[in-house]
Protein backbone atom coordinates (compact mmCIF):
# COMPACT_ATOMS: atom_id res chain seq x y z
CA UNK A 1 0.00 0.00 0.00
CA UNK A 2 1.32 3.47 -0.90
CA UNK A 3 2.33 5.78 1.95
CA UNK A 4 1.10 9.28 1.26
CA UNK A 5 2.05 12.48 3.04
CA UNK A 6 -0.97 14.23 4.52
CA UNK A 7 -0.79 17.76 5.88
CA UNK A 8 -3.37 18.81 8.44
CA UNK A 9 -4.30 22.47 8.83
CA UNK A 10 -6.44 23.45 11.81
CA UNK A 11 -8.11 26.85 11.76
CA UNK A 12 -8.17 26.82 15.56
CA UNK A 13 -5.16 27.50 17.77
CA UNK A 14 -6.87 26.46 21.02
CA UNK A 15 -5.08 23.65 22.87
CA UNK A 16 -8.28 21.58 23.18
CA UNK A 17 -9.52 22.38 19.67
CA UNK A 18 -12.19 20.04 18.35
CA UNK A 19 -11.00 20.84 14.83
CA UNK A 20 -7.51 19.65 15.70
CA UNK A 21 -9.03 16.51 17.22
CA UNK A 22 -11.00 15.98 14.02
CA UNK A 23 -7.80 16.33 11.98
CA UNK A 24 -6.07 13.74 14.14
CA UNK A 25 -9.00 11.38 13.55
CA UNK A 26 -8.76 12.04 9.80
CA UNK A 27 -5.03 11.30 9.93
CA UNK A 28 -5.63 8.08 11.87
CA UNK A 29 -8.03 6.91 9.16
CA UNK A 30 -5.79 8.14 6.33
CA UNK A 31 -2.39 6.85 7.49
CA UNK A 32 -0.92 8.16 10.74
CA UNK A 33 2.69 7.51 9.71
CA UNK A 34 2.42 10.03 6.88
CA UNK A 35 0.77 12.87 8.81
CA UNK A 36 2.12 16.29 9.70
CA UNK A 37 0.26 19.12 11.44
CA UNK A 38 0.79 22.68 10.19
CA UNK A 39 1.43 25.56 12.58
CA UNK A 40 -0.69 28.64 11.88
CA UNK A 41 0.96 30.81 14.51
CA UNK A 42 1.95 33.34 11.87
CA UNK A 43 2.31 37.12 11.97
CA UNK A 44 -0.70 39.03 10.71
CA UNK A 45 -0.39 39.69 7.02
CA UNK A 46 1.11 43.15 6.48
CA UNK A 47 2.27 44.32 3.06
CA UNK A 48 4.80 46.65 4.70
CA UNK A 49 6.31 43.73 6.63
CA UNK A 50 6.49 41.69 3.44
CA UNK A 51 8.11 44.57 1.55
CA UNK A 52 10.66 45.19 4.30
CA UNK A 53 11.53 41.62 5.30
CA UNK A 54 10.08 39.31 2.66
CA UNK A 55 8.09 36.20 3.42
CA UNK A 56 8.45 35.25 7.12
CA UNK A 57 10.15 31.90 7.74
CA UNK A 58 7.04 30.29 9.35
CA UNK A 59 4.97 31.26 6.30
CA UNK A 60 7.52 29.80 3.90
CA UNK A 61 7.64 26.63 6.00
CA UNK A 62 3.85 26.31 5.67
CA UNK A 63 4.01 26.88 1.91
CA UNK A 64 6.75 24.25 1.65
CA UNK A 65 4.67 21.79 3.71
CA UNK A 66 1.68 22.30 1.41
CA UNK A 67 3.86 21.82 -1.67
CA UNK A 68 5.49 18.66 -0.27
CA UNK A 69 2.25 17.02 0.87
CA UNK A 70 0.43 14.56 -1.34
CA UNK A 71 -2.83 15.94 0.04
CA UNK A 72 -4.12 18.45 2.58
CA UNK A 73 -7.05 18.22 4.98
CA UNK A 74 -8.28 21.47 6.52
CA UNK A 75 -10.53 21.68 9.55
CA UNK A 76 -11.86 24.93 10.86
CA UNK A 77 -14.47 26.28 13.22
CA UNK A 78 -17.23 28.61 12.13
CA UNK A 79 -16.55 32.11 13.47
CA UNK A 80 -19.23 34.70 12.82
CA UNK A 81 -20.63 32.68 9.92
CA UNK A 82 -17.26 32.29 8.17
CA UNK A 83 -13.73 30.93 8.61
CA UNK A 84 -11.49 31.88 11.51
CA UNK A 85 -9.17 34.84 11.19
CA UNK A 86 -6.19 32.57 11.80
CA UNK A 87 -7.09 30.44 8.78
CA UNK A 88 -7.80 33.44 6.54
CA UNK A 89 -4.49 35.01 7.57
CA UNK A 90 -2.63 31.82 6.63
CA UNK A 91 -4.34 31.72 3.23
CA UNK A 92 -3.48 35.37 2.64
CA UNK A 93 0.19 34.79 3.47
CA UNK A 94 0.44 31.63 1.38
CA UNK A 95 -0.99 33.52 -1.60
CA UNK A 96 2.11 35.74 -1.45
CA UNK A 97 4.63 32.88 -1.70
CA UNK A 98 6.21 31.64 -4.93
CA UNK A 99 5.49 28.34 -6.60
CA UNK A 100 1.69 28.05 -6.20
CA UNK A 101 1.76 25.35 -3.50
CA UNK A 102 -2.02 24.77 -3.68
CA UNK A 103 -2.17 24.24 -7.46
CA UNK A 104 -3.64 20.83 -8.33
CA UNK A 105 -3.26 19.69 -4.69
CA UNK A 106 -6.00 17.30 -3.45
CA UNK A 107 -7.74 19.05 -0.54
CA UNK A 108 -10.45 17.81 1.81
CA UNK A 109 -12.39 20.11 4.11
CA UNK A 110 -13.96 19.13 7.44
CA UNK A 111 -15.29 21.13 10.36
CA UNK A 112 -16.31 20.87 13.98
CA UNK A 113 -18.37 23.53 15.69
CA UNK A 114 -20.28 24.18 18.88
CA UNK A 115 -23.54 24.64 16.96
CA UNK A 116 -25.74 21.81 15.80
CA UNK A 117 -24.96 22.28 12.08
CA UNK A 118 -21.20 21.72 12.48
CA UNK A 119 -19.86 24.60 10.39
CA UNK A 120 -21.45 24.61 6.93
CA UNK A 121 -20.90 28.34 6.41
CA UNK A 122 -17.23 27.99 7.34
CA UNK A 123 -16.83 25.18 4.81
CA UNK A 124 -18.59 27.23 2.13
CA UNK A 125 -16.41 30.28 2.86
CA UNK A 126 -13.22 28.19 2.88
CA UNK A 127 -14.10 26.65 -0.49
CA UNK A 128 -14.68 30.15 -1.84
CA UNK A 129 -11.24 31.29 -0.56
CA UNK A 130 -9.43 28.25 -1.97
CA UNK A 131 -10.90 28.28 -5.50
CA UNK A 132 -8.49 31.00 -6.67
CA UNK A 133 -5.53 28.76 -5.76
CA UNK A 134 -6.86 25.96 -8.02
CA UNK A 135 -6.53 22.92 -5.76
CA UNK A 136 -8.50 19.74 -6.41
CA UNK A 137 -11.20 20.29 -3.78
CA UNK A 138 -13.14 17.17 -2.86
CA UNK A 139 -16.90 17.68 -3.05
CA UNK A 140 -17.61 15.23 -0.28
CA UNK A 141 -18.78 13.46 1.58
CA UNK A 142 -19.26 16.50 3.78
CA UNK A 143 -18.01 16.04 7.33
CA UNK A 144 -19.49 18.56 9.74
CA UNK A 145 -19.37 17.66 13.43
CA UNK A 146 -22.04 19.60 15.29
CA UNK A 147 -22.24 19.91 19.07
CA UNK A 148 -18.53 19.13 18.99
CA UNK A 149 -18.08 19.17 22.77
CA UNK A 150 -20.24 16.04 22.98
CA UNK A 151 -18.73 14.21 19.98
CA UNK A 152 -15.21 13.40 21.21
CA UNK A 153 -14.10 11.20 24.10
CA UNK A 154 -11.40 11.98 26.67
CA UNK A 155 -8.69 10.73 24.26
CA UNK A 156 -9.92 13.02 21.47
CA UNK A 157 -11.52 10.22 19.46
CA UNK A 158 -14.65 10.97 17.47
CA UNK A 159 -17.51 8.99 19.02
CA UNK A 160 -20.31 9.79 16.57
CA UNK A 161 -20.78 6.74 14.31
CA UNK A 162 -22.11 8.73 11.35
CA UNK A 163 -19.22 11.17 11.65
CA UNK A 164 -16.72 8.30 11.78
CA UNK A 165 -18.26 6.68 8.70
CA UNK A 166 -18.29 9.92 6.68
CA UNK A 167 -14.74 10.80 7.73
CA UNK A 168 -13.51 7.34 6.69
CA UNK A 169 -15.25 7.75 3.31
CA UNK A 170 -13.73 11.22 2.86
CA UNK A 171 -10.22 9.98 3.64
CA UNK A 172 -10.67 7.08 1.20
CA UNK A 173 -11.82 9.59 -1.44
CA UNK A 174 -8.78 11.76 -0.69
CA UNK A 175 -6.45 8.79 -1.24
CA UNK A 176 -8.25 7.99 -4.48
CA UNK A 177 -7.86 11.62 -5.60
CA UNK A 178 -4.11 11.46 -4.94
CA UNK A 179 -3.84 8.32 -7.06
CA UNK A 180 -5.88 9.89 -9.88
mmCIF file with all atom_site columns, C-alpha atoms in Angstrom:
data_model
loop_
_atom_site.group_PDB
_atom_site.id
_atom_site.type_symbol
_atom_site.label_atom_id
_atom_site.label_alt_id
_atom_site.label_comp_id
_atom_site.label_asym_id
_atom_site.label_entity_id
_atom_site.label_seq_id
_atom_site.pdbx_PDB_ins_code
_atom_site.Cartn_x
_atom_site.Cartn_y
_atom_site.Cartn_z
_atom_site.occupancy
_atom_site.B_iso_or_equiv
_atom_site.pdbx_formal_charge
_atom_site.auth_seq_id
_atom_site.auth_comp_id
_atom_site.auth_asym_id
_atom_site.auth_atom_id
_atom_site.pdbx_PDB_model_num
ATOM 1   C CA . UNK A 1 1   ? 0.000   0.000  0.000  1.00 0.00 ? 1   UNK A CA 1
ATOM 2   C CA . UNK A 1 2   ? 1.317   3.472  -0.896 1.00 0.00 ? 2   UNK A CA 1
ATOM 3   C CA . UNK A 1 3   ? 2.332   5.781  1.947  1.00 0.00 ? 3   UNK A CA 1
ATOM 4   C CA . UNK A 1 4   ? 1.096   9.281  1.258  1.00 0.00 ? 4   UNK A CA 1
ATOM 5   C CA . UNK A 1 5   ? 2.052   12.484 3.038  1.00 0.00 ? 5   UNK A CA 1
ATOM 6   C CA . UNK A 1 6   ? -0.969  14.231 4.522  1.00 0.00 ? 6   UNK A CA 1
ATOM 7   C CA . UNK A 1 7   ? -0.792  17.764 5.883  1.00 0.00 ? 7   UNK A CA 1
ATOM 8   C CA . UNK A 1 8   ? -3.373  18.814 8.437  1.00 0.00 ? 8   UNK A CA 1
ATOM 9   C CA . UNK A 1 9   ? -4.302  22.468 8.830  1.00 0.00 ? 9   UNK A CA 1
ATOM 10  C CA . UNK A 1 10  ? -6.437  23.452 11.807 1.00 0.00 ? 10  UNK A CA 1
ATOM 11  C CA . UNK A 1 11  ? -8.106  26.848 11.761 1.00 0.00 ? 11  UNK A CA 1
ATOM 12  C CA . UNK A 1 12  ? -8.171  26.816 15.556 1.00 0.00 ? 12  UNK A CA 1
ATOM 13  C CA . UNK A 1 13  ? -5.163  27.498 17.770 1.00 0.00 ? 13  UNK A CA 1
ATOM 14  C CA . UNK A 1 14  ? -6.866  26.460 21.023 1.00 0.00 ? 14  UNK A CA 1
ATOM 15  C CA . UNK A 1 15  ? -5.080  23.652 22.871 1.00 0.00 ? 15  UNK A CA 1
ATOM 16  C CA . UNK A 1 16  ? -8.280  21.577 23.181 1.00 0.00 ? 16  UNK A CA 1
ATOM 17  C CA . UNK A 1 17  ? -9.516  22.378 19.673 1.00 0.00 ? 17  UNK A CA 1
ATOM 18  C CA . UNK A 1 18  ? -12.195 20.038 18.350 1.00 0.00 ? 18  UNK A CA 1
ATOM 19  C CA . UNK A 1 19  ? -11.002 20.839 14.832 1.00 0.00 ? 19  UNK A CA 1
ATOM 20  C CA . UNK A 1 20  ? -7.505  19.646 15.703 1.00 0.00 ? 20  UNK A CA 1
ATOM 21  C CA . UNK A 1 21  ? -9.031  16.505 17.224 1.00 0.00 ? 21  UNK A CA 1
ATOM 22  C CA . UNK A 1 22  ? -10.996 15.983 14.015 1.00 0.00 ? 22  UNK A CA 1
ATOM 23  C CA . UNK A 1 23  ? -7.801  16.333 11.982 1.00 0.00 ? 23  UNK A CA 1
ATOM 24  C CA . UNK A 1 24  ? -6.073  13.735 14.141 1.00 0.00 ? 24  UNK A CA 1
ATOM 25  C CA . UNK A 1 25  ? -8.996  11.376 13.549 1.00 0.00 ? 25  UNK A CA 1
ATOM 26  C CA . UNK A 1 26  ? -8.765  12.041 9.802  1.00 0.00 ? 26  UNK A CA 1
ATOM 27  C CA . UNK A 1 27  ? -5.029  11.295 9.931  1.00 0.00 ? 27  UNK A CA 1
ATOM 28  C CA . UNK A 1 28  ? -5.633  8.076  11.866 1.00 0.00 ? 28  UNK A CA 1
ATOM 29  C CA . UNK A 1 29  ? -8.033  6.914  9.160  1.00 0.00 ? 29  UNK A CA 1
ATOM 30  C CA . UNK A 1 30  ? -5.792  8.137  6.334  1.00 0.00 ? 30  UNK A CA 1
ATOM 31  C CA . UNK A 1 31  ? -2.386  6.851  7.492  1.00 0.00 ? 31  UNK A CA 1
ATOM 32  C CA . UNK A 1 32  ? -0.919  8.157  10.736 1.00 0.00 ? 32  UNK A CA 1
ATOM 33  C CA . UNK A 1 33  ? 2.689   7.512  9.707  1.00 0.00 ? 33  UNK A CA 1
ATOM 34  C CA . UNK A 1 34  ? 2.416   10.034 6.876  1.00 0.00 ? 34  UNK A CA 1
ATOM 35  C CA . UNK A 1 35  ? 0.771   12.874 8.806  1.00 0.00 ? 35  UNK A CA 1
ATOM 36  C CA . UNK A 1 36  ? 2.125   16.292 9.703  1.00 0.00 ? 36  UNK A CA 1
ATOM 37  C CA . UNK A 1 37  ? 0.265   19.124 11.439 1.00 0.00 ? 37  UNK A CA 1
ATOM 38  C CA . UNK A 1 38  ? 0.794   22.679 10.190 1.00 0.00 ? 38  UNK A CA 1
ATOM 39  C CA . UNK A 1 39  ? 1.433   25.561 12.583 1.00 0.00 ? 39  UNK A CA 1
ATOM 40  C CA . UNK A 1 40  ? -0.694  28.638 11.882 1.00 0.00 ? 40  UNK A CA 1
ATOM 41  C CA . UNK A 1 41  ? 0.959   30.813 14.510 1.00 0.00 ? 41  UNK A CA 1
ATOM 42  C CA . UNK A 1 42  ? 1.954   33.344 11.868 1.00 0.00 ? 42  UNK A CA 1
ATOM 43  C CA . UNK A 1 43  ? 2.306   37.121 11.972 1.00 0.00 ? 43  UNK A CA 1
ATOM 44  C CA . UNK A 1 44  ? -0.703  39.028 10.707 1.00 0.00 ? 44  UNK A CA 1
ATOM 45  C CA . UNK A 1 45  ? -0.387  39.690 7.019  1.00 0.00 ? 45  UNK A CA 1
ATOM 46  C CA . UNK A 1 46  ? 1.113   43.147 6.480  1.00 0.00 ? 46  UNK A CA 1
ATOM 47  C CA . UNK A 1 47  ? 2.274   44.320 3.061  1.00 0.00 ? 47  UNK A CA 1
ATOM 48  C CA . UNK A 1 48  ? 4.796   46.650 4.696  1.00 0.00 ? 48  UNK A CA 1
ATOM 49  C CA . UNK A 1 49  ? 6.312   43.732 6.628  1.00 0.00 ? 49  UNK A CA 1
ATOM 50  C CA . UNK A 1 50  ? 6.487   41.693 3.440  1.00 0.00 ? 50  UNK A CA 1
ATOM 51  C CA . UNK A 1 51  ? 8.113   44.569 1.547  1.00 0.00 ? 51  UNK A CA 1
ATOM 52  C CA . UNK A 1 52  ? 10.663  45.191 4.304  1.00 0.00 ? 52  UNK A CA 1
ATOM 53  C CA . UNK A 1 53  ? 11.532  41.623 5.305  1.00 0.00 ? 53  UNK A CA 1
ATOM 54  C CA . UNK A 1 54  ? 10.084  39.308 2.660  1.00 0.00 ? 54  UNK A CA 1
ATOM 55  C CA . UNK A 1 55  ? 8.089   36.196 3.420  1.00 0.00 ? 55  UNK A CA 1
ATOM 56  C CA . UNK A 1 56  ? 8.451   35.255 7.121  1.00 0.00 ? 56  UNK A CA 1
ATOM 57  C CA . UNK A 1 57  ? 10.146  31.896 7.740  1.00 0.00 ? 57  UNK A CA 1
ATOM 58  C CA . UNK A 1 58  ? 7.040   30.286 9.353  1.00 0.00 ? 58  UNK A CA 1
ATOM 59  C CA . UNK A 1 59  ? 4.966   31.260 6.303  1.00 0.00 ? 59  UNK A CA 1
ATOM 60  C CA . UNK A 1 60  ? 7.523   29.799 3.904  1.00 0.00 ? 60  UNK A CA 1
ATOM 61  C CA . UNK A 1 61  ? 7.638   26.634 6.001  1.00 0.00 ? 61  UNK A CA 1
ATOM 62  C CA . UNK A 1 62  ? 3.848   26.306 5.674  1.00 0.00 ? 62  UNK A CA 1
ATOM 63  C CA . UNK A 1 63  ? 4.007   26.885 1.907  1.00 0.00 ? 63  UNK A CA 1
ATOM 64  C CA . UNK A 1 64  ? 6.749   24.245 1.651  1.00 0.00 ? 64  UNK A CA 1
ATOM 65  C CA . UNK A 1 65  ? 4.674   21.791 3.714  1.00 0.00 ? 65  UNK A CA 1
ATOM 66  C CA . UNK A 1 66  ? 1.682   22.302 1.409  1.00 0.00 ? 66  UNK A CA 1
ATOM 67  C CA . UNK A 1 67  ? 3.862   21.821 -1.674 1.00 0.00 ? 67  UNK A CA 1
ATOM 68  C CA . UNK A 1 68  ? 5.489   18.661 -0.273 1.00 0.00 ? 68  UNK A CA 1
ATOM 69  C CA . UNK A 1 69  ? 2.255   17.017 0.874  1.00 0.00 ? 69  UNK A CA 1
ATOM 70  C CA . UNK A 1 70  ? 0.429   14.561 -1.338 1.00 0.00 ? 70  UNK A CA 1
ATOM 71  C CA . UNK A 1 71  ? -2.832  15.942 0.044  1.00 0.00 ? 71  UNK A CA 1
ATOM 72  C CA . UNK A 1 72  ? -4.122  18.450 2.581  1.00 0.00 ? 72  UNK A CA 1
ATOM 73  C CA . UNK A 1 73  ? -7.047  18.223 4.977  1.00 0.00 ? 73  UNK A CA 1
ATOM 74  C CA . UNK A 1 74  ? -8.284  21.467 6.517  1.00 0.00 ? 74  UNK A CA 1
ATOM 75  C CA . UNK A 1 75  ? -10.528 21.679 9.554  1.00 0.00 ? 75  UNK A CA 1
ATOM 76  C CA . UNK A 1 76  ? -11.857 24.930 10.862 1.00 0.00 ? 76  UNK A CA 1
ATOM 77  C CA . UNK A 1 77  ? -14.465 26.285 13.217 1.00 0.00 ? 77  UNK A CA 1
ATOM 78  C CA . UNK A 1 78  ? -17.229 28.610 12.126 1.00 0.00 ? 78  UNK A CA 1
ATOM 79  C CA . UNK A 1 79  ? -16.552 32.111 13.471 1.00 0.00 ? 79  UNK A CA 1
ATOM 80  C CA . UNK A 1 80  ? -19.233 34.696 12.824 1.00 0.00 ? 80  UNK A CA 1
ATOM 81  C CA . UNK A 1 81  ? -20.631 32.676 9.917  1.00 0.00 ? 81  UNK A CA 1
ATOM 82  C CA . UNK A 1 82  ? -17.256 32.291 8.169  1.00 0.00 ? 82  UNK A CA 1
ATOM 83  C CA . UNK A 1 83  ? -13.730 30.930 8.614  1.00 0.00 ? 83  UNK A CA 1
ATOM 84  C CA . UNK A 1 84  ? -11.494 31.876 11.513 1.00 0.00 ? 84  UNK A CA 1
ATOM 85  C CA . UNK A 1 85  ? -9.170  34.844 11.193 1.00 0.00 ? 85  UNK A CA 1
ATOM 86  C CA . UNK A 1 86  ? -6.188  32.574 11.803 1.00 0.00 ? 86  UNK A CA 1
ATOM 87  C CA . UNK A 1 87  ? -7.091  30.445 8.783  1.00 0.00 ? 87  UNK A CA 1
ATOM 88  C CA . UNK A 1 88  ? -7.796  33.444 6.544  1.00 0.00 ? 88  UNK A CA 1
ATOM 89  C CA . UNK A 1 89  ? -4.489  35.012 7.570  1.00 0.00 ? 89  UNK A CA 1
ATOM 90  C CA . UNK A 1 90  ? -2.631  31.816 6.626  1.00 0.00 ? 90  UNK A CA 1
ATOM 91  C CA . UNK A 1 91  ? -4.344  31.719 3.233  1.00 0.00 ? 91  UNK A CA 1
ATOM 92  C CA . UNK A 1 92  ? -3.483  35.374 2.637  1.00 0.00 ? 92  UNK A CA 1
ATOM 93  C CA . UNK A 1 93  ? 0.185   34.794 3.467  1.00 0.00 ? 93  UNK A CA 1
ATOM 94  C CA . UNK A 1 94  ? 0.436   31.627 1.377  1.00 0.00 ? 94  UNK A CA 1
ATOM 95  C CA . UNK A 1 95  ? -0.991  33.518 -1.603 1.00 0.00 ? 95  UNK A CA 1
ATOM 96  C CA . UNK A 1 96  ? 2.110   35.740 -1.451 1.00 0.00 ? 96  UNK A CA 1
ATOM 97  C CA . UNK A 1 97  ? 4.628   32.877 -1.705 1.00 0.00 ? 97  UNK A CA 1
ATOM 98  C CA . UNK A 1 98  ? 6.205   31.636 -4.929 1.00 0.00 ? 98  UNK A CA 1
ATOM 99  C CA . UNK A 1 99  ? 5.488   28.337 -6.600 1.00 0.00 ? 99  UNK A CA 1
ATOM 100 C CA . UNK A 1 100 ? 1.693   28.049 -6.198 1.00 0.00 ? 100 UNK A CA 1
ATOM 101 C CA . UNK A 1 101 ? 1.760   25.347 -3.503 1.00 0.00 ? 101 UNK A CA 1
ATOM 102 C CA . UNK A 1 102 ? -2.018  24.770 -3.677 1.00 0.00 ? 102 UNK A CA 1
ATOM 103 C CA . UNK A 1 103 ? -2.175  24.241 -7.459 1.00 0.00 ? 103 UNK A CA 1
ATOM 104 C CA . UNK A 1 104 ? -3.641  20.825 -8.327 1.00 0.00 ? 104 UNK A CA 1
ATOM 105 C CA . UNK A 1 105 ? -3.264  19.693 -4.691 1.00 0.00 ? 105 UNK A CA 1
ATOM 106 C CA . UNK A 1 106 ? -5.996  17.299 -3.445 1.00 0.00 ? 106 UNK A CA 1
ATOM 107 C CA . UNK A 1 107 ? -7.736  19.046 -0.536 1.00 0.00 ? 107 UNK A CA 1
ATOM 108 C CA . UNK A 1 108 ? -10.454 17.811 1.813  1.00 0.00 ? 108 UNK A CA 1
ATOM 109 C CA . UNK A 1 109 ? -12.394 20.107 4.115  1.00 0.00 ? 109 UNK A CA 1
ATOM 110 C CA . UNK A 1 110 ? -13.962 19.132 7.441  1.00 0.00 ? 110 UNK A CA 1
ATOM 111 C CA . UNK A 1 111 ? -15.288 21.131 10.363 1.00 0.00 ? 111 UNK A CA 1
ATOM 112 C CA . UNK A 1 112 ? -16.311 20.872 13.981 1.00 0.00 ? 112 UNK A CA 1
ATOM 113 C CA . UNK A 1 113 ? -18.371 23.529 15.692 1.00 0.00 ? 113 UNK A CA 1
ATOM 114 C CA . UNK A 1 114 ? -20.284 24.179 18.878 1.00 0.00 ? 114 UNK A CA 1
ATOM 115 C CA . UNK A 1 115 ? -23.537 24.636 16.964 1.00 0.00 ? 115 UNK A CA 1
ATOM 116 C CA . UNK A 1 116 ? -25.743 21.812 15.805 1.00 0.00 ? 116 UNK A CA 1
ATOM 117 C CA . UNK A 1 117 ? -24.960 22.284 12.084 1.00 0.00 ? 117 UNK A CA 1
ATOM 118 C CA . UNK A 1 118 ? -21.204 21.719 12.476 1.00 0.00 ? 118 UNK A CA 1
ATOM 119 C CA . UNK A 1 119 ? -19.860 24.600 10.392 1.00 0.00 ? 119 UNK A CA 1
ATOM 120 C CA . UNK A 1 120 ? -21.450 24.605 6.927  1.00 0.00 ? 120 UNK A CA 1
ATOM 121 C CA . UNK A 1 121 ? -20.896 28.342 6.408  1.00 0.00 ? 121 UNK A CA 1
ATOM 122 C CA . UNK A 1 122 ? -17.230 27.989 7.340  1.00 0.00 ? 122 UNK A CA 1
ATOM 123 C CA . UNK A 1 123 ? -16.832 25.182 4.808  1.00 0.00 ? 123 UNK A CA 1
ATOM 124 C CA . UNK A 1 124 ? -18.588 27.233 2.126  1.00 0.00 ? 124 UNK A CA 1
ATOM 125 C CA . UNK A 1 125 ? -16.411 30.285 2.855  1.00 0.00 ? 125 UNK A CA 1
ATOM 126 C CA . UNK A 1 126 ? -13.224 28.194 2.878  1.00 0.00 ? 126 UNK A CA 1
ATOM 127 C CA . UNK A 1 127 ? -14.096 26.649 -0.486 1.00 0.00 ? 127 UNK A CA 1
ATOM 128 C CA . UNK A 1 128 ? -14.676 30.148 -1.835 1.00 0.00 ? 128 UNK A CA 1
ATOM 129 C CA . UNK A 1 129 ? -11.245 31.289 -0.558 1.00 0.00 ? 129 UNK A CA 1
ATOM 130 C CA . UNK A 1 130 ? -9.428  28.251 -1.975 1.00 0.00 ? 130 UNK A CA 1
ATOM 131 C CA . UNK A 1 131 ? -10.900 28.282 -5.503 1.00 0.00 ? 131 UNK A CA 1
ATOM 132 C CA . UNK A 1 132 ? -8.485  31.003 -6.672 1.00 0.00 ? 132 UNK A CA 1
ATOM 133 C CA . UNK A 1 133 ? -5.526  28.758 -5.762 1.00 0.00 ? 133 UNK A CA 1
ATOM 134 C CA . UNK A 1 134 ? -6.864  25.964 -8.021 1.00 0.00 ? 134 UNK A CA 1
ATOM 135 C CA . UNK A 1 135 ? -6.532  22.924 -5.756 1.00 0.00 ? 135 UNK A CA 1
ATOM 136 C CA . UNK A 1 136 ? -8.501  19.744 -6.408 1.00 0.00 ? 136 UNK A CA 1
ATOM 137 C CA . UNK A 1 137 ? -11.201 20.289 -3.785 1.00 0.00 ? 137 UNK A CA 1
ATOM 138 C CA . UNK A 1 138 ? -13.142 17.168 -2.863 1.00 0.00 ? 138 UNK A CA 1
ATOM 139 C CA . UNK A 1 139 ? -16.898 17.685 -3.046 1.00 0.00 ? 139 UNK A CA 1
ATOM 140 C CA . UNK A 1 140 ? -17.610 15.232 -0.278 1.00 0.00 ? 140 UNK A CA 1
ATOM 141 C CA . UNK A 1 141 ? -18.776 13.462 1.583  1.00 0.00 ? 141 UNK A CA 1
ATOM 142 C CA . UNK A 1 142 ? -19.261 16.503 3.779  1.00 0.00 ? 142 UNK A CA 1
ATOM 143 C CA . UNK A 1 143 ? -18.008 16.040 7.330  1.00 0.00 ? 143 UNK A CA 1
ATOM 144 C CA . UNK A 1 144 ? -19.489 18.561 9.743  1.00 0.00 ? 144 UNK A CA 1
ATOM 145 C CA . UNK A 1 145 ? -19.366 17.662 13.428 1.00 0.00 ? 145 UNK A CA 1
ATOM 146 C CA . UNK A 1 146 ? -22.039 19.604 15.293 1.00 0.00 ? 146 UNK A CA 1
ATOM 147 C CA . UNK A 1 147 ? -22.241 19.911 19.070 1.00 0.00 ? 147 UNK A CA 1
ATOM 148 C CA . UNK A 1 148 ? -18.533 19.133 18.991 1.00 0.00 ? 148 UNK A CA 1
ATOM 149 C CA . UNK A 1 149 ? -18.078 19.168 22.767 1.00 0.00 ? 149 UNK A CA 1
ATOM 150 C CA . UNK A 1 150 ? -20.244 16.038 22.977 1.00 0.00 ? 150 UNK A CA 1
ATOM 151 C CA . UNK A 1 151 ? -18.726 14.211 19.976 1.00 0.00 ? 151 UNK A CA 1
ATOM 152 C CA . UNK A 1 152 ? -15.210 13.401 21.212 1.00 0.00 ? 152 UNK A CA 1
ATOM 153 C CA . UNK A 1 153 ? -14.104 11.199 24.096 1.00 0.00 ? 153 UNK A CA 1
ATOM 154 C CA . UNK A 1 154 ? -11.398 11.982 26.667 1.00 0.00 ? 154 UNK A CA 1
ATOM 155 C CA . UNK A 1 155 ? -8.690  10.733 24.264 1.00 0.00 ? 155 UNK A CA 1
ATOM 156 C CA . UNK A 1 156 ? -9.916  13.025 21.474 1.00 0.00 ? 156 UNK A CA 1
ATOM 157 C CA . UNK A 1 157 ? -11.516 10.223 19.457 1.00 0.00 ? 157 UNK A CA 1
ATOM 158 C CA . UNK A 1 158 ? -14.653 10.969 17.472 1.00 0.00 ? 158 UNK A CA 1
ATOM 159 C CA . UNK A 1 159 ? -17.508 8.987  19.017 1.00 0.00 ? 159 UNK A CA 1
ATOM 160 C CA . UNK A 1 160 ? -20.305 9.794  16.566 1.00 0.00 ? 160 UNK A CA 1
ATOM 161 C CA . UNK A 1 161 ? -20.777 6.743  14.306 1.00 0.00 ? 161 UNK A CA 1
ATOM 162 C CA . UNK A 1 162 ? -22.111 8.728  11.354 1.00 0.00 ? 162 UNK A CA 1
ATOM 163 C CA . UNK A 1 163 ? -19.224 11.170 11.649 1.00 0.00 ? 163 UNK A CA 1
ATOM 164 C CA . UNK A 1 164 ? -16.724 8.301  11.783 1.00 0.00 ? 164 UNK A CA 1
ATOM 165 C CA . UNK A 1 165 ? -18.255 6.685  8.698  1.00 0.00 ? 165 UNK A CA 1
ATOM 166 C CA . UNK A 1 166 ? -18.287 9.920  6.684  1.00 0.00 ? 166 UNK A CA 1
ATOM 167 C CA . UNK A 1 167 ? -14.740 10.797 7.729  1.00 0.00 ? 167 UNK A CA 1
ATOM 168 C CA . UNK A 1 168 ? -13.513 7.340  6.687  1.00 0.00 ? 168 UNK A CA 1
ATOM 169 C CA . UNK A 1 169 ? -15.253 7.754  3.311  1.00 0.00 ? 169 UNK A CA 1
ATOM 170 C CA . UNK A 1 170 ? -13.734 11.217 2.856  1.00 0.00 ? 170 UNK A CA 1
ATOM 171 C CA . UNK A 1 171 ? -10.217 9.977  3.645  1.00 0.00 ? 171 UNK A CA 1
ATOM 172 C CA . UNK A 1 172 ? -10.671 7.078  1.198  1.00 0.00 ? 172 UNK A CA 1
ATOM 173 C CA . UNK A 1 173 ? -11.821 9.590  -1.438 1.00 0.00 ? 173 UNK A CA 1
ATOM 174 C CA . UNK A 1 174 ? -8.776  11.756 -0.687 1.00 0.00 ? 174 UNK A CA 1
ATOM 175 C CA . UNK A 1 175 ? -6.452  8.792  -1.242 1.00 0.00 ? 175 UNK A CA 1
ATOM 176 C CA . UNK A 1 176 ? -8.247  7.995  -4.482 1.00 0.00 ? 176 UNK A CA 1
ATOM 177 C CA . UNK A 1 177 ? -7.864  11.616 -5.597 1.00 0.00 ? 177 UNK A CA 1
ATOM 178 C CA . UNK A 1 178 ? -4.110  11.456 -4.940 1.00 0.00 ? 178 UNK A CA 1
ATOM 179 C CA . UNK A 1 179 ? -3.837  8.318  -7.064 1.00 0.00 ? 179 UNK A CA 1
ATOM 180 C CA . UNK A 1 180 ? -5.878  9.889  -9.879 1.00 0.00 ? 180 UNK A CA 1
#
